[in-house]
Amino acid sequence: MSQKAKTYFNWSTGKDAALALYHLQKDGRFTVDKLLTTVNNFHNRVSMHGLRTDLLGLQAKSIGIPLTTVKLSEEPSMEDYNQIMSATVEGLQEEGYTHCGFGDIFLEDLRTYREEQLKPYGIKAHFPLWKRNTKALVEEFIGLGFKAIVICTKATLLDESFVGRALDANFLRDLPSNVDPCGENGEFHTFCYDGPIFKEPIKFKLGEKVFRAYKTPKGTDEQKEDSNMGFWFCDLIPVK
């Protein structure tokens, strides 16, 4: 029997990551023994969607895979991000990692970027959900017994009423037709707190909902319409 590939998983805390990890763990070619997550060190929260790092730690503990966090500044430049990630991947290579997993589904440019960044280190990227129908994916996620809550939405597409809601059939039914069922274009982000990869569910309560506006990255179509882009966030508070 050939040796399984030493693999780390890029853990975003949400539904796509959870489902991709589930499938990667069922694939007999890999041993996933590290989760990797980028966090905003200034706010002590997960980058992009603002989940408290306490809940991130509880996720990793329940999943049973050691967690490594990549600490970023409050507003890192792309150059800073690339330098930090390059150093991180170099360290992972030195630890003997040859493969890694992602939860991406259909964004070709993002996949290419990831593969190009990993190529110098000889680490091969795997995408267990790649090119699958997103409606079928989210239905599979729910059908397997996973549970998630929406913690961030792009305000121009999903208003305040969508954050803090469970990712279930009702939520999917209420989505506008221009929103991907998995939020693959960044329309919404989730926190997965229960399911077949967890030993026990993560306990939390809903906190406040907050609207925040950010400068639109240069060169995007959105910048032509507005210099800012807004998001709704729902804070989640750990419960002991």
PDB file of N, CA and C in Angstrom, residues 13 37 39-40 43-47 49-59 67 69 151 191 202 204-208 234-239:
ATOM      1  N   THR A  13     -13.459  28.277   7.512  1.00  0.00           N
ATOM      2  CA  THR A  13     -14.480  28.140   8.566  1.00  0.00           C
ATOM      3  C   THR A  13     -15.893  27.934   8.016  1.00  0.00           C
ATOM      4  N   THR A  37      -5.392  28.858   8.446  1.00  0.00           N
ATOM      5  CA  THR A  37      -6.366  29.942   8.340  1.00  0.00           C
ATOM      6  C   THR A  37      -5.675  31.283   8.499  1.00  0.00           C
ATOM      7  N   VAL A  39      -5.762  35.127   9.665  1.00  0.00           N
ATOM      8  CA  VAL A  39      -6.514  35.911  10.631  1.00  0.00           C
ATOM      9  C   VAL A  39      -6.003  37.340  10.652  1.00  0.00           C
ATOM     10  N   ASN A  40      -6.908  38.253  10.966  1.00  0.00           N
ATOM     11  CA  ASN A  40      -6.552  39.652  11.162  1.00  0.00           C
ATOM     12  C   ASN A  40      -6.034  39.792  12.583  1.00  0.00           C
ATOM     13  N   HIS A  43      -7.578  42.715  14.845  1.00  0.00           N
ATOM     14  CA  HIS A  43      -8.922  42.531  15.391  1.00  0.00           C
ATOM     15  C   HIS A  43      -9.117  41.160  16.029  1.00  0.00           C
ATOM     16  N   ASN A  44      -8.147  40.268  15.864  1.00  0.00           N
ATOM     17  CA  ASN A  44      -8.235  38.914  16.396  1.00  0.00           C
ATOM     18  C   ASN A  44      -9.451  38.176  15.827  1.00  0.00           C
ATOM     19  N   ARG A  45      -9.618  38.296  14.533  1.00  0.00           N
ATOM     20  CA  ARG A  45     -10.739  37.666  13.842  1.00  0.00           C
ATOM     21  C   ARG A  45     -10.257  37.071  12.524  1.00  0.00           C
ATOM     22  N   VAL A  46     -11.040  36.134  11.992  1.00  0.00           N
ATOM     23  CA  VAL A  46     -10.707  35.514  10.723  1.00  0.00           C
ATOM     24  C   VAL A  46     -10.811  36.564   9.609  1.00  0.00           C
ATOM     25  N   SER A  47      -9.832  36.550   8.725  1.00  0.00           N
ATOM     26  CA  SER A  47      -9.834  37.506   7.611  1.00  0.00           C
ATOM     27  C   SER A  47     -11.094  37.328   6.759  1.00  0.00           C
ATOM     28  N   HIS A  49     -14.353  37.571   6.731  1.00  0.00           N
ATOM     29  CA  HIS A  49     -15.717  37.596   7.260  1.00  0.00           C
ATOM     30  C   HIS A  49     -15.818  37.866   8.757  1.00  0.00           C
ATOM     31  N   GLY A  50     -14.678  38.069   9.453  1.00  0.00           N
ATOM     32  CA  GLY A  50     -14.708  38.592  10.812  1.00  0.00           C
ATOM     33  C   GLY A  50     -15.113  37.643  11.920  1.00  0.00           C
ATOM     34  N   LEU A  51     -15.035  36.334  11.712  1.00  0.00           N
ATOM     35  CA  LEU A  51     -15.363  35.398  12.789  1.00  0.00           C
ATOM     36  C   LEU A  51     -14.333  35.503  13.907  1.00  0.00           C
ATOM     37  N   ARG A  52     -14.789  35.446  15.147  1.00  0.00           N
ATOM     38  CA  ARG A  52     -13.869  35.476  16.284  1.00  0.00           C
ATOM     39  C   ARG A  52     -12.947  34.267  16.235  1.00  0.00           C
ATOM     40  N   THR A  53     -11.671  34.484  16.544  1.00  0.00           N
ATOM     41  CA  THR A  53     -10.712  33.375  16.502  1.00  0.00           C
ATOM     42  C   THR A  53     -10.995  32.334  17.578  1.00  0.00           C
ATOM     43  N   ASP A  54     -11.720  32.705  18.638  1.00  0.00           N
ATOM     44  CA  ASP A  54     -12.119  31.716  19.637  1.00  0.00           C
ATOM     45  C   ASP A  54     -12.962  30.617  18.997  1.00  0.00           C
ATOM     46  N   LEU A  55     -13.878  31.026  18.117  1.00  0.00           N
ATOM     47  CA  LEU A  55     -14.735  30.049  17.443  1.00  0.00           C
ATOM     48  C   LEU A  55     -13.953  29.236  16.424  1.00  0.00           C
ATOM     49  N   LEU A  56     -13.001  29.854  15.772  1.00  0.00           N
ATOM     50  CA  LEU A  56     -12.106  29.125  14.870  1.00  0.00           C
ATOM     51  C   LEU A  56     -11.374  28.018  15.629  1.00  0.00           C
ATOM     52  N   GLY A  57     -10.866  28.345  16.811  1.00  0.00           N
ATOM     53  CA  GLY A  57     -10.171  27.352  17.622  1.00  0.00           C
ATOM     54  C   GLY A  57     -11.073  26.220  18.058  1.00  0.00           C
ATOM     55  N   LEU A  58     -12.318  26.546  18.394  1.00  0.00           N
ATOM     56  CA  LEU A  58     -13.277  25.515  18.795  1.00  0.00           C
ATOM     57  C   LEU A  58     -13.605  24.590  17.618  1.00  0.00           C
ATOM     58  N   GLN A  59     -13.678  25.162  16.417  1.00  0.00           N
ATOM     59  CA  GLN A  59     -13.891  24.339  15.223  1.00  0.00           C
ATOM     60  C   GLN A  59     -12.778  23.305  15.070  1.00  0.00           C
ATOM     61  N   LEU A  67      -4.504  23.340  14.233  1.00  0.00           N
ATOM     62  CA  LEU A  67      -4.715  24.583  13.494  1.00  0.00           C
ATOM     63  C   LEU A  67      -3.472  25.453  13.526  1.00  0.00           C
ATOM     64  N   THR A  69      -2.483  29.400  12.362  1.00  0.00           N
ATOM     65  CA  THR A  69      -3.019  30.661  11.863  1.00  0.00           C
ATOM     66  C   THR A  69      -1.911  31.496  11.232  1.00  0.00           C
ATOM     67  N   ILE A 151     -22.761  34.672   8.172  1.00  0.00           N
ATOM     68  CA  ILE A 151     -22.151  35.676   9.037  1.00  0.00           C
ATOM     69  C   ILE A 151     -21.706  36.932   8.293  1.00  0.00           C
ATOM     70  N   PHE A 191     -20.399  30.323   8.689  1.00  0.00           N
ATOM     71  CA  PHE A 191     -19.663  29.631   9.747  1.00  0.00           C
ATOM     72  C   PHE A 191     -20.306  28.261   9.914  1.00  0.00           C
ATOM     73  N   ILE A 202     -20.424  23.237  17.665  1.00  0.00           N
ATOM     74  CA  ILE A 202     -19.857  24.428  18.287  1.00  0.00           C
ATOM     75  C   ILE A 202     -21.011  25.269  18.831  1.00  0.00           C
ATOM     76  N   PHE A 204     -22.687  28.686  20.263  1.00  0.00           N
ATOM     77  CA  PHE A 204     -22.518  30.136  20.124  1.00  0.00           C
ATOM     78  C   PHE A 204     -23.884  30.805  20.218  1.00  0.00           C
ATOM     79  N   LYS A 205     -23.863  32.114  20.349  1.00  0.00           N
ATOM     80  CA  LYS A 205     -25.092  32.891  20.278  1.00  0.00           C
ATOM     81  C   LYS A 205     -24.879  34.059  19.328  1.00  0.00           C
ATOM     82  N   LEU A 206     -25.974  34.584  18.787  1.00  0.00           N
ATOM     83  CA  LEU A 206     -25.890  35.694  17.850  1.00  0.00           C
ATOM     84  C   LEU A 206     -25.557  36.982  18.585  1.00  0.00           C
ATOM     85  N   GLY A 207     -24.636  37.753  18.012  1.00  0.00           N
ATOM     86  CA  GLY A 207     -24.302  39.065  18.540  1.00  0.00           C
ATOM     87  C   GLY A 207     -24.906  40.143  17.653  1.00  0.00           C
ATOM     88  N   GLU A 208     -24.289  41.314  17.650  1.00  0.00           N
ATOM     89  CA  GLU A 208     -24.837  42.432  16.887  1.00  0.00           C
ATOM     90  C   GLU A 208     -24.568  42.307  15.399  1.00  0.00           C
ATOM     91  N   CYS A 234     -22.569  39.623  10.972  1.00  0.00           N
ATOM     92  CA  CYS A 234     -23.252  39.224  12.196  1.00  0.00           C
ATOM     93  C   CYS A 234     -22.207  38.600  13.121  1.00  0.00           C
ATOM     94  N   ASP A 235     -22.008  39.209  14.274  1.00  0.00           N
ATOM     95  CA  ASP A 235     -21.040  38.690  15.225  1.00  0.00           C
ATOM     96  C   ASP A 235     -21.591  37.425  15.881  1.00  0.00           C
ATOM     97  N   LEU A 236     -20.721  36.461  16.099  1.00  0.00           N
ATOM     98  CA  LEU A 236     -21.088  35.237  16.811  1.00  0.00           C
ATOM     99  C   LEU A 236     -20.256  35.177  18.084  1.00  0.00           C
ATOM    100  N   ILE A 237     -20.907  34.856  19.190  1.00  0.00           N
ATOM    101  CA  ILE A 237     -20.260  34.854  20.508  1.00  0.00           C
ATOM    102  C   ILE A 237     -20.213  33.437  21.038  1.00  0.00           C
ATOM    103  N   PRO A 238     -19.012  32.936  21.370  1.00  0.00           N
ATOM    104  CA  PRO A 238     -18.909  31.567  21.903  1.00  0.00           C
ATOM    105  C   PRO A 238     -19.710  31.398  23.188  1.00  0.00           C
ATOM    106  N   VAL A 239     -20.311  30.216  23.354  1.00  0.00           N
ATOM    107  CA  VAL A 239     -21.054  29.894  24.565  1.00  0.00           C
ATOM    108  C   VAL A 239     -20.434  28.651  25.178  1.00  0.00           C
TER     109      VAL A 239
END
